[in-house]
């Protein structure tokens, strides 16, 4: 049997919300909090807050890596960012925060990884996919860039084998009629599928596919029909997981209300190739609003280890 780990943050105006939280599930539908709903890891460097997580299990050594946006709105929005998302888009999150572990319970201290050069504005929402063709990992994220005066954002990527050395960033995908953010890539039957949030035309989540992890990507129109009933401009941060029965669960982060009312809503499809996702709120439950994260498939032994671990020990390996 397989279980599931959801790495996420909480939508709060206090600094404890923008830390590392874990959620667990034995079936992908019913979720429980870890550590009493408190953070399992804290940030001490950079903005001293993190958002927009991804987690991966390295195929080479089995080691786990968490990457996150180095950004604290609770500290910075009123301070260095002067209440401006435009300023964050130019000057916020120049690095990714990274943690490593061999067992999902004992983690290294936070380190900051700088990927872009002076031409990049923000580096937001990292995600990781294993590229079987190149036998390395493709780290991708959304950024503003000097090439269009830090206007509409695009998706960029670099390659790594060890999560310490990274290739020079390249453009992965740009949408001509709007900015795009929050990319999430998955492989199914040798094809790669990328969910992104389109910031216009439509202001919704869209799905793209490619024969290669680094593209080129083309639109999956069947998915557009799945999103027809979803309100524009209220959902972001897509993340998906393949269930044990072969179905896919797609979670979209609803941010259409202030505060604790935000969190993920679920959609289910038989396959990514089919592209037809059905909203399925009644089949899922969360202990609170999980915000912008990623789901990792884990074993039942790993599930029990995380569930039973004493997270009050703040020591680092």
Coordinates of C-alpha atoms in Angstrom, one line a residue:
X1 CA 0.0 0.0 0.0
X2 CA 1.1 3.6 -0.5
X3 CA 0.4 6.7 1.5
X4 CA 0.8 10.4 0.8
X5 CA 2.7 13.4 2.3
X6 CA 1.5 16.9 1.6
X7 CA 4.1 19.6 2.2
X8 CA 2.5 23.0 2.5
X9 CA 2.1 26.3 4.5
X10 CA -0.8 28.1 6.2
X11 CA -2.5 31.3 5.1
X12 CA -1.9 33.4 8.2
X13 CA -0.8 37.0 8.8
X14 CA 1.7 35.8 11.5
X15 CA 5.1 34.4 10.7
X16 CA 4.3 30.9 11.9
X17 CA 2.0 30.4 8.9
X18 CA 4.9 30.8 6.4
X19 CA 6.9 27.8 7.6
X20 CA 7.0 24.1 6.7
X21 CA 3.9 22.0 7.5
X22 CA 3.2 18.3 6.8
X23 CA -0.1 16.7 6.1
X24 CA -0.6 12.9 5.8
X25 CA -3.1 10.6 4.1
X26 CA -3.5 6.9 3.7
X27 CA -5.8 7.1 0.6
X28 CA -5.2 10.6 -0.9
X29 CA -8.8 11.7 0.1
X30 CA -8.8 12.0 3.9
X31 CA -6.0 14.2 5.3
X32 CA -4.6 14.6 8.8
X33 CA -2.3 17.2 10.4
X34 CA 1.2 16.4 11.6
X35 CA 2.7 17.8 14.8
X36 CA -0.7 19.0 16.0
X37 CA -1.0 21.3 13.0
X38 CA 2.2 23.2 13.9
X39 CA 5.3 23.7 11.7
X40 CA 7.7 20.8 11.4
X41 CA 10.5 23.0 10.1
X42 CA 11.3 26.7 10.6
X43 CA 13.2 29.2 8.4
X44 CA 16.0 31.3 9.9
X45 CA 17.6 32.8 6.8
X46 CA 16.6 35.0 3.9
X47 CA 13.1 36.4 4.4
X48 CA 12.6 34.0 7.4
X49 CA 9.4 32.7 5.8
X50 CA 8.7 30.2 3.0
X51 CA 5.8 29.5 0.6
X52 CA 5.1 27.4 -2.4
X53 CA 6.7 24.1 -1.6
X54 CA 7.8 21.1 -3.6
X55 CA 9.3 17.8 -2.4
X56 CA 11.0 15.1 -4.3
X57 CA 12.6 11.7 -3.7
X58 CA 16.0 11.4 -5.5
X59 CA 16.1 8.4 -7.8
X60 CA 19.8 8.0 -7.4
X61 CA 20.2 7.9 -3.6
X62 CA 16.7 7.9 -2.1
X63 CA 17.3 11.3 -0.4
X64 CA 14.5 13.7 0.0
X65 CA 14.6 17.4 -1.0
X66 CA 12.2 20.2 -0.1
X67 CA 12.5 23.4 -2.2
X68 CA 10.4 26.5 -1.4
X69 CA 10.0 30.2 -2.3
X70 CA 12.1 32.4 0.1
X71 CA 9.3 34.9 0.8
X72 CA 7.6 36.2 4.0
X73 CA 4.6 38.4 3.5
X74 CA 4.0 38.6 7.3
X75 CA 7.3 40.3 7.7
X76 CA 8.0 41.8 4.3
X77 CA 4.7 43.0 2.8
X78 CA 4.6 45.9 5.3
X79 CA 8.3 46.3 5.5
X80 CA 10.7 46.0 2.5
X81 CA 8.0 45.3 -0.1
X82 CA 5.9 48.4 0.9
X83 CA 2.6 46.6 0.4
X84 CA 3.3 46.0 -3.3
X85 CA 3.1 42.7 -5.2
X86 CA 4.7 44.5 -8.1
X87 CA 7.8 45.2 -6.0
X88 CA 7.8 41.5 -4.8
X89 CA 7.7 40.5 -8.4
X90 CA 10.9 42.5 -9.1
X91 CA 12.8 42.2 -5.8
X92 CA 11.3 39.4 -3.7
X93 CA 12.5 35.8 -3.5
X94 CA 15.9 35.8 -5.2
X95 CA 16.7 32.4 -3.8
X96 CA 15.1 29.1 -3.0
X97 CA 15.1 27.6 0.5
X98 CA 16.2 24.0 0.6
X99 CA 16.1 21.2 3.2
X100 CA 17.4 17.6 2.8
X101 CA 16.6 14.3 4.6
X102 CA 17.3 10.6 4.4
X103 CA 14.2 9.5 6.3
X104 CA 11.6 12.4 6.1
X105 CA 11.9 13.1 9.9
X106 CA 15.5 14.2 10.4
X107 CA 16.2 17.3 8.2
X108 CA 19.2 19.4 7.5
X109 CA 19.1 23.1 8.4
X110 CA 17.7 25.5 5.8
X111 CA 20.0 26.6 3.1
X112 CA 19.5 29.2 0.4
X113 CA 20.2 28.4 -3.2
X114 CA 20.6 31.3 -5.8
X115 CA 19.7 30.1 -9.3
X116 CA 19.0 33.2 -11.4
X117 CA 21.3 36.1 -12.3
X118 CA 20.7 39.9 -12.1
X119 CA 18.2 39.7 -15.0
X120 CA 15.7 37.7 -12.9
X121 CA 13.1 39.4 -10.7
X122 CA 11.3 37.0 -8.4
X123 CA 11.9 33.2 -8.3
X124 CA 8.5 31.7 -7.3
X125 CA 7.0 28.3 -6.8
X126 CA 9.7 25.8 -7.6
X127 CA 8.7 22.3 -8.8
X128 CA 10.9 19.3 -9.7
X129 CA 10.4 16.5 -12.3
X130 CA 12.8 13.7 -13.1
X131 CA 13.8 13.8 -16.8
X132 CA 14.2 10.1 -17.8
X133 CA 15.7 11.1 -21.2
X134 CA 18.6 13.0 -19.6
X135 CA 18.7 11.1 -16.3
X136 CA 18.7 14.3 -14.3
X137 CA 16.2 16.6 -12.6
X138 CA 14.5 19.5 -14.1
X139 CA 13.9 22.3 -11.5
X140 CA 11.3 24.8 -12.9
X141 CA 9.7 27.9 -11.5
X142 CA 8.0 31.2 -12.4
X143 CA 9.9 34.4 -12.8
X144 CA 9.7 38.0 -14.0
X145 CA 12.7 38.9 -16.2
X146 CA 14.4 42.0 -17.6
X147 CA 13.7 40.8 -21.2
X148 CA 10.2 42.3 -20.9
X149 CA 10.9 44.9 -18.2
X150 CA 9.8 42.5 -15.4
X151 CA 6.3 42.3 -16.9
X152 CA 4.4 39.1 -17.7
X153 CA 6.0 36.2 -15.9
X154 CA 7.2 33.0 -17.6
X155 CA 8.3 29.5 -16.6
X156 CA 12.0 28.9 -16.4
X157 CA 14.1 25.8 -15.7
X158 CA 17.6 24.5 -14.9
X159 CA 19.0 21.0 -14.6
X160 CA 20.7 19.3 -11.6
X161 CA 21.8 15.8 -10.7
X162 CA 22.7 16.5 -7.0
X163 CA 20.5 19.5 -6.0
X164 CA 23.7 21.4 -5.2
X165 CA 25.0 22.2 -8.7
X166 CA 22.6 23.7 -11.2
X167 CA 22.8 24.6 -14.9
X168 CA 22.2 28.0 -16.3
X169 CA 18.4 28.9 -16.3
X170 CA 16.5 28.7 -19.6
X171 CA 13.0 29.6 -20.6
X172 CA 10.6 26.6 -20.5
X173 CA 7.3 28.2 -21.5
X174 CA 5.9 31.6 -22.1
X175 CA 2.3 32.5 -22.9
X176 CA 2.0 35.3 -25.4
X177 CA -1.2 36.9 -24.2
X178 CA -0.7 36.7 -20.4
X179 CA 1.7 35.9 -17.6
X180 CA 1.9 32.4 -16.2
X181 CA 3.0 31.1 -12.8
X182 CA 2.8 28.0 -10.6
X183 CA 4.0 25.2 -12.9
X184 CA 3.7 21.6 -11.9
X185 CA 4.9 18.8 -14.2
X186 CA 4.0 15.1 -14.2
X187 CA 4.9 12.1 -16.4
X188 CA 2.3 9.6 -17.6
X189 CA 3.1 6.9 -20.2
X190 CA 6.2 8.6 -21.5
X191 CA 4.6 12.0 -21.9
X192 CA 5.0 15.1 -19.7
X193 CA 2.0 17.2 -18.5
X194 CA 2.4 20.7 -17.1
X195 CA -0.3 22.5 -15.1
X196 CA 0.1 26.3 -14.9
X197 CA -1.9 29.2 -13.7
X198 CA -2.6 31.5 -16.6
X199 CA -3.0 35.1 -15.4
X200 CA -5.3 36.0 -18.3
X201 CA -7.1 34.6 -21.3
X202 CA -8.3 32.6 -19.4
X203 CA -7.5 33.6 -15.8
X204 CA -7.6 30.0 -14.8
X205 CA -5.5 26.8 -14.6
X206 CA -4.5 25.4 -18.0
X207 CA -2.8 22.1 -18.9
X208 CA 0.0 21.6 -21.5
X209 CA 1.7 18.4 -22.7
X210 CA 5.0 17.5 -24.3
X211 CA 7.1 14.5 -25.4
X212 CA 10.0 15.9 -23.4
X213 CA 10.3 17.4 -19.9
X214 CA 11.8 20.6 -21.3
X215 CA 9.2 21.0 -24.0
X216 CA 8.0 22.3 -26.4
X217 CA 4.5 22.2 -24.7
X218 CA 1.1 22.5 -26.3
X219 CA -2.3 23.1 -24.8
X220 CA -4.6 20.2 -23.8
X221 CA -8.1 21.6 -24.8
X222 CA -10.0 18.8 -23.1
X223 CA -8.8 20.2 -19.7
X224 CA -10.1 23.7 -20.6
X225 CA -13.6 22.2 -20.7
X226 CA -13.0 20.7 -17.3
X227 CA -12.3 24.3 -16.0
X228 CA -15.4 25.9 -17.6
X229 CA -17.4 25.9 -14.3
X230 CA -14.4 27.1 -12.2
X231 CA -14.6 30.8 -11.4
X232 CA -11.9 32.9 -12.9
X233 CA -9.2 34.5 -10.9
X234 CA -9.7 32.5 -7.7
X235 CA -7.5 29.4 -8.0
X236 CA -3.8 28.9 -8.3
X237 CA -0.9 26.5 -7.3
X238 CA -2.0 23.3 -9.0
X239 CA -0.6 20.1 -7.6
X240 CA -1.5 16.5 -8.5
X241 CA -0.8 12.9 -7.4
X242 CA -1.5 9.5 -9.0
X243 CA -3.5 7.3 -6.7
X244 CA -3.0 3.6 -6.1
X245 CA -5.9 2.7 -8.4
X246 CA -4.4 4.7 -11.3
X247 CA -6.6 7.8 -11.1
X248 CA -5.2 11.3 -10.7
X249 CA -6.2 13.8 -8.1
X250 CA -5.6 17.4 -9.0
X251 CA -5.7 20.0 -6.2
X252 CA -6.2 23.7 -6.9
X253 CA -5.5 26.3 -4.2
X254 CA -8.6 28.5 -3.7
X255 CA -7.7 32.0 -2.6
X256 CA -11.0 33.7 -3.3
X257 CA -11.7 34.6 0.4
X258 CA -9.4 36.1 3.1
X259 CA -7.8 34.1 5.8
X260 CA -8.6 30.6 6.9
X261 CA -11.2 30.0 4.3
X262 CA -8.5 29.5 1.7
X263 CA -7.1 26.1 0.8
X264 CA -7.1 23.3 -1.7
X265 CA -10.2 21.9 -3.6
X266 CA -9.9 18.5 -5.4
X267 CA -10.6 17.3 -8.9
X268 CA -10.4 13.7 -10.1
X269 CA -9.6 12.2 -13.5
X270 CA -9.0 8.7 -14.9
X271 CA -5.8 9.9 -16.6
X272 CA -3.8 13.0 -17.4
X273 CA -4.1 12.2 -21.1
X274 CA -7.9 12.2 -20.9
X275 CA -7.8 15.7 -19.3
X276 CA -11.3 15.5 -18.0
X277 CA -11.2 16.4 -14.3
X278 CA -14.4 16.3 -12.1
X279 CA -14.6 18.4 -9.0
X280 CA -15.1 16.1 -6.0
X281 CA -15.3 18.2 -2.8
X282 CA -17.5 15.7 -1.0
X283 CA -14.9 12.9 -1.3
X284 CA -12.1 14.8 0.4
X285 CA -11.5 16.3 3.8
X286 CA -8.7 18.4 5.3
X287 CA -8.1 19.4 8.9
X288 CA -7.5 23.0 7.8
X289 CA -6.6 24.9 4.7
X290 CA -3.5 23.5 3.1
X291 CA -1.8 26.2 1.1
X292 CA 0.4 25.9 -2.1
X293 CA 2.3 22.6 -1.6
X294 CA 3.2 19.3 -3.3
X295 CA 2.2 15.7 -2.6
X296 CA 4.8 13.0 -2.3
X297 CA 3.9 9.3 -2.5
X298 CA 5.3 7.5 0.5
X299 CA 5.2 4.0 2.0
X300 CA 3.1 3.0 4.9
X301 CA 6.3 2.6 7.0
X302 CA 7.2 6.2 6.1
X303 CA 3.7 7.3 7.0
X304 CA 3.9 5.8 10.4
X305 CA 7.4 7.2 11.0
X306 CA 6.2 10.8 10.2
X307 CA 3.1 10.4 12.3
X308 CA 4.8 9.0 15.4
X309 CA 7.9 11.3 15.2
X310 CA 8.5 13.8 18.0
X311 CA 8.6 17.1 16.1
X312 CA 9.4 19.1 19.2
X313 CA 13.1 18.4 18.8
X314 CA 14.3 21.3 16.7
X315 CA 17.8 19.9 16.2
X316 CA 19.2 19.4 12.7
X317 CA 21.2 16.6 11.2

